[in-house]
PDB file of C-alpha atoms in Angstrom:
ATOM      1  CA  MET Y   1       0.000   0.000   0.000  1.00 60.00           C
ATOM      2  CA  ASP Y   2       2.859   2.408   0.804  1.00 65.00           C
ATOM      3  CA  GLN Y   3       4.177   2.033  -2.760  1.00 72.00           C
ATOM      4  CA  ARG Y   4       0.772   2.917  -4.201  1.00 72.00           C
ATOM      5  CA  PHE Y   5       0.642   6.060  -2.080  1.00 71.00           C
ATOM      6  CA  LYS Y   6       4.062   7.042  -3.443  1.00 73.00           C
ATOM      7  CA  LEU Y   7       2.695   6.799  -6.977  1.00 73.00           C
ATOM      8  CA  ILE Y   8      -0.391   8.850  -6.103  1.00 78.00           C
ATOM      9  CA  CYS Y   9       1.257  11.596  -4.043  1.00 77.00           C
ATOM     10  CA  LYS Y  10       3.686  13.819  -5.918  1.00 78.00           C
ATOM     11  CA  LYS Y  11       5.011  15.584  -2.800  1.00 81.00           C
ATOM     12  CA  PRO Y  12       6.279  14.050   0.454  1.00 81.00           C
ATOM     13  CA  PHE Y  13       3.637  12.721   2.849  1.00 80.00           C
ATOM     14  CA  THR Y  14       3.589  11.021   6.233  1.00 81.00           C
ATOM     15  CA  ILE Y  15       2.148   7.603   6.882  1.00 79.00           C
ATOM     16  CA  LYS Y  16       1.628   5.828  10.209  1.00 84.00           C
ATOM     17  CA  HIS Y  17       0.556   2.252  10.764  1.00 83.00           C
ATOM     18  CA  LEU Y  18      -1.848   2.082  13.714  1.00 86.00           C
ATOM     19  CA  GLY Y  19      -2.705  -1.576  14.242  1.00 87.00           C
ATOM     20  CA  ASP Y  20      -5.172  -2.463  11.512  1.00 87.00           C
ATOM     21  CA  LYS Y  21      -5.425   1.183  10.341  1.00 87.00           C
ATOM     22  CA  ILE Y  22      -3.215   3.506   8.354  1.00 83.00           C
ATOM     23  CA  LYS Y  23      -3.010   7.247   8.923  1.00 87.00           C
ATOM     24  CA  VAL Y  24      -1.888   9.274   5.905  1.00 85.00           C
ATOM     25  CA  HIS Y  25      -1.181  13.003   6.043  1.00 83.00           C
ATOM     26  CA  THR Y  26      -0.632  14.791   2.747  1.00 87.00           C
ATOM     27  CA  HIS Y  27       0.891  18.242   2.620  1.00 84.00           C
ATOM     28  CA  ASN Y  28      -1.023  19.716  -0.303  1.00 87.00           C
ATOM     29  CA  ILE Y  29      -4.554  19.682  -1.648  1.00 87.00           C
ATOM     30  CA  GLU Y  30      -3.700  18.046  -4.977  1.00 89.00           C
ATOM     31  CA  ASP Y  31      -2.240  14.952  -3.289  1.00 87.00           C
ATOM     32  CA  TYR Y  32      -5.152  14.870  -0.841  1.00 88.00           C
ATOM     33  CA  GLU Y  33      -7.682  14.881  -3.694  1.00 88.00           C
ATOM     34  CA  ASN Y  34      -5.741  12.250  -5.678  1.00 87.00           C
ATOM     35  CA  LEU Y  35      -5.525   9.988  -2.640  1.00 87.00           C
ATOM     36  CA  GLU Y  36      -9.228  10.413  -1.917  1.00 90.00           C
ATOM     37  CA  LYS Y  37     -10.099   9.520  -5.543  1.00 90.00           C
ATOM     38  CA  PHE Y  38      -7.889   6.431  -5.313  1.00 88.00           C
ATOM     39  CA  LEU Y  39      -9.564   5.269  -2.098  1.00 88.00           C
ATOM     40  CA  LYS Y  40     -13.051   5.826  -3.537  1.00 91.00           C
ATOM     41  CA  SER Y  41     -12.323   4.106  -6.838  1.00 91.00           C
ATOM     42  CA  ASN Y  42     -10.878   1.054  -5.053  1.00 88.00           C
ATOM     43  CA  LYS Y  43     -13.773   1.013  -2.553  1.00 92.00           C
ATOM     44  CA  ILE Y  44     -11.419   1.288   0.418  1.00 87.00           C
ATOM     45  CA  ASN Y  45     -13.114   2.455   3.614  1.00 89.00           C
ATOM     46  CA  TYR Y  46     -11.614   5.692   4.865  1.00 87.00           C
ATOM     47  CA  TYR Y  47     -12.321   8.702   7.011  1.00 84.00           C
ATOM     48  CA  THR Y  48     -11.163  12.236   6.353  1.00 86.00           C
ATOM     49  CA  HIS Y  49     -11.392  15.543   8.151  1.00 84.00           C
ATOM     50  CA  ALA Y  50     -12.688  18.639   6.411  1.00 82.00           C
ATOM     51  CA  LEU Y  51     -10.020  20.727   4.778  1.00 82.00           C
ATOM     52  CA  LYS Y  52      -9.246  24.048   6.406  1.00 81.00           C
ATOM     53  CA  ILE Y  53     -10.301  25.854   3.253  1.00 82.00           C
ATOM     54  CA  ASP Y  54     -13.732  24.176   3.400  1.00 85.00           C
ATOM     55  CA  LYS Y  55     -14.492  25.034   7.031  1.00 88.00           C
ATOM     56  CA  PRO Y  56     -16.657  28.070   7.744  1.00 91.00           C
ATOM     57  CA  ARG Y  57     -15.143  31.115   9.419  1.00 90.00           C
ATOM     58  CA  LEU Y  58     -16.494  31.807  12.903  1.00 89.00           C
ATOM     59  CA  ALA Y  59     -16.863  35.054  14.815  1.00 87.00           C
ATOM     60  CA  VAL Y  60     -18.041  35.492  18.397  1.00 85.00           C
ATOM     61  CA  LEU Y  61     -20.233  38.474  19.238  1.00 83.00           C
ATOM     62  CA  LYS Y  62     -20.209  39.442  22.902  1.00 79.00           C
ATOM     63  CA  GLY Y  63     -22.485  41.607  24.978  1.00 74.00           C
ATOM     64  CA  LEU Y  64     -25.698  41.394  22.987  1.00 77.00           C
ATOM     65  CA  PRO Y  65     -28.849  41.427  25.112  1.00 75.00           C
ATOM     66  CA  SER Y  66     -30.422  38.023  25.609  1.00 75.00           C
ATOM     67  CA  ASP Y  67     -33.760  39.192  24.197  1.00 80.00           C
ATOM     68  CA  VAL Y  68     -32.296  39.803  20.723  1.00 83.00           C
ATOM     69  CA  THR Y  69     -33.359  36.957  18.455  1.00 88.00           C
ATOM     70  CA  LEU Y  70     -30.941  34.963  16.340  1.00 91.00           C
ATOM     71  CA  GLU Y  71     -32.814  36.092  13.220  1.00 92.00           C
ATOM     72  CA  GLU Y  72     -32.255  39.755  14.112  1.00 90.00           C
ATOM     73  CA  ILE Y  73     -28.558  39.127  14.657  1.00 89.00           C
ATOM     74  CA  ILE Y  74     -28.024  37.254  11.395  1.00 92.00           C
ATOM     75  CA  ASP Y  75     -30.047  39.866   9.463  1.00 91.00           C
ATOM     76  CA  GLU Y  76     -27.914  42.668  10.905  1.00 88.00           C
ATOM     77  CA  VAL Y  77     -24.670  40.817  10.202  1.00 90.00           C
ATOM     78  CA  LYS Y  78     -25.785  39.949   6.655  1.00 91.00           C
ATOM     79  CA  SER Y  79     -26.563  43.609   5.982  1.00 90.00           C
ATOM     80  CA  LYS Y  80     -22.892  44.365   6.718  1.00 88.00           C
ATOM     81  CA  LEU Y  81     -21.298  41.193   5.321  1.00 90.00           C
ATOM     82  CA  PRO Y  82     -23.543  39.013   3.099  1.00 92.00           C
ATOM     83  CA  SER Y  83     -21.364  35.900   3.458  1.00 92.00           C
ATOM     84  CA  ALA Y  84     -22.810  35.262   6.948  1.00 92.00           C
ATOM     85  CA  PHE Y  85     -25.125  32.257   6.930  1.00 93.00           C
ATOM     86  CA  ASP Y  86     -25.804  31.095  10.500  1.00 94.00           C
ATOM     87  CA  CYS Y  87     -25.957  32.344  14.067  1.00 93.00           C
ATOM     88  CA  SER Y  88     -26.235  30.445  17.346  1.00 91.00           C
ATOM     89  CA  ARG Y  89     -26.042  31.150  21.070  1.00 86.00           C
ATOM     90  CA  MET Y  90     -23.320  29.622  23.188  1.00 82.00           C
ATOM     91  CA  ASN Y  91     -24.607  27.528  26.089  1.00 71.00           C
ATOM     92  CA  THR Y  92     -22.814  26.370  29.203  1.00 63.00           C
ATOM     93  CA  THR Y  93     -22.188  22.668  29.516  1.00 66.00           C
ATOM     94  CA  LYS Y  94     -23.017  22.529  33.228  1.00 65.00           C
ATOM     95  CA  THR Y  95     -26.239  24.480  33.669  1.00 59.00           C
ATOM     96  CA  ASN Y  96     -27.295  25.082  30.056  1.00 60.00           C
ATOM     97  CA  ASP Y  97     -27.735  28.789  30.845  1.00 58.00           C
ATOM     98  CA  LYS Y  98     -27.443  31.092  27.867  1.00 59.00           C
ATOM     99  CA  TYR Y  99     -24.397  33.313  27.751  1.00 60.00           C
ATOM    100  CA  PRO Y 100     -24.650  36.652  25.994  1.00 70.00           C
ATOM    101  CA  TYR Y 101     -22.217  35.276  23.374  1.00 82.00           C
ATOM    102  CA  HIS Y 102     -23.275  34.470  19.837  1.00 85.00           C
ATOM    103  CA  ILE Y 103     -21.373  32.548  17.172  1.00 89.00           C
ATOM    104  CA  VAL Y 104     -21.799  33.765  13.609  1.00 91.00           C
ATOM    105  CA  LYS Y 105     -20.676  31.556  10.720  1.00 93.00           C
ATOM    106  CA  PHE Y 106     -19.331  32.978   7.472  1.00 93.00           C
ATOM    107  CA  SER Y 107     -18.536  31.232   4.196  1.00 93.00           C
ATOM    108  CA  PRO Y 108     -14.976  29.841   3.986  1.00 92.00           C
ATOM    109  CA  GLU Y 109     -14.017  32.438   1.361  1.00 91.00           C
ATOM    110  CA  THR Y 110     -14.602  35.279   3.828  1.00 90.00           C
ATOM    111  CA  THR Y 111     -11.349  36.740   5.080  1.00 88.00           C
ATOM    112  CA  PHE Y 112     -10.743  37.434   8.738  1.00 85.00           C
ATOM    113  CA  GLN Y 113      -9.851  41.005   7.769  1.00 87.00           C
ATOM    114  CA  ALA Y 114     -13.340  41.477   6.307  1.00 87.00           C
ATOM    115  CA  ILE Y 115     -14.913  40.146   9.499  1.00 85.00           C
ATOM    116  CA  LEU Y 116     -12.720  42.391  11.650  1.00 82.00           C
ATOM    117  CA  ARG Y 117     -13.590  45.451   9.535  1.00 82.00           C
ATOM    118  CA  VAL Y 118     -17.293  44.819  10.071  1.00 78.00           C
ATOM    119  CA  SER Y 119     -17.216  43.708  13.719  1.00 70.00           C
ATOM    120  CA  PRO Y 120     -16.967  47.186  15.339  1.00 65.00           C
ATOM    121  CA  SER Y 121     -20.192  48.189  13.582  1.00 63.00           C
ATOM    122  CA  LEU Y 122     -21.909  45.042  14.886  1.00 64.00           C
ATOM    123  CA  GLN Y 123     -21.877  46.210  18.472  1.00 56.00           C
ATOM    124  CA  TYR Y 124     -25.123  45.854  20.274  1.00 49.00           C
ATOM    125  CA  GLU Y 125     -26.258  49.468  19.851  1.00 48.00           C
ATOM    126  CA  SER Y 126     -27.925  48.777  16.504  1.00 49.00           C
ATOM    127  CA  LEU Y 127     -29.496  45.534  17.704  1.00 50.00           C
ATOM    128  CA  LEU Y 128     -30.420  47.047  21.069  1.00 48.00           C
ATOM    129  CA  GLY Y 129     -32.208  49.845  19.223  1.00 48.00           C
ATOM    130  CA  LYS Y 130     -34.343  47.267  17.409  1.00 46.00           C
ATOM    131  CA  VAL Y 131     -35.304  45.549  20.667  1.00 43.00           C
ATOM    132  CA  GLN Y 132     -36.206  48.809  22.429  1.00 43.00           C
ATOM    133  CA  THR Y 133     -38.332  49.914  19.470  1.00 41.00           C
ATOM    134  CA  GLN Y 134     -40.241  46.623  19.546  1.00 45.00           C
ATOM    135  CA  LYS Y 135     -40.925  46.954  23.290  1.00 45.00           C
ATOM    136  CA  GLN Y 136     -42.498  50.417  22.954  1.00 42.00           C
TER     137      GLN Y 136
END
């Protein structure tokens, strides 16, 4: 099997034998994709982690009032940066109380610089204004 991997991967890679399993770590996307195609075409069972470039970017918003809905938050974030696609509240693991922290997910193509440029304008004043208007 090691010899086959050498034919598939053009650049150096690491391989570890773990009992009845093999762990292969490629160092570039092209080799990763070639290896994955090889495993699929030969019907070899395998497991892979998501590539870093495929994972969504995450941002944590702090200090928002607990009565702001997730829909209001994602709408506000999308108005500033349309690549946002999900928002959730962070919960404690012990008591399941809701923290005033929210996680916003952005598409993988979104740069951290773009998120940082927008984040100061996402402070809770604009969202707090919406909540206070609804209460009146």
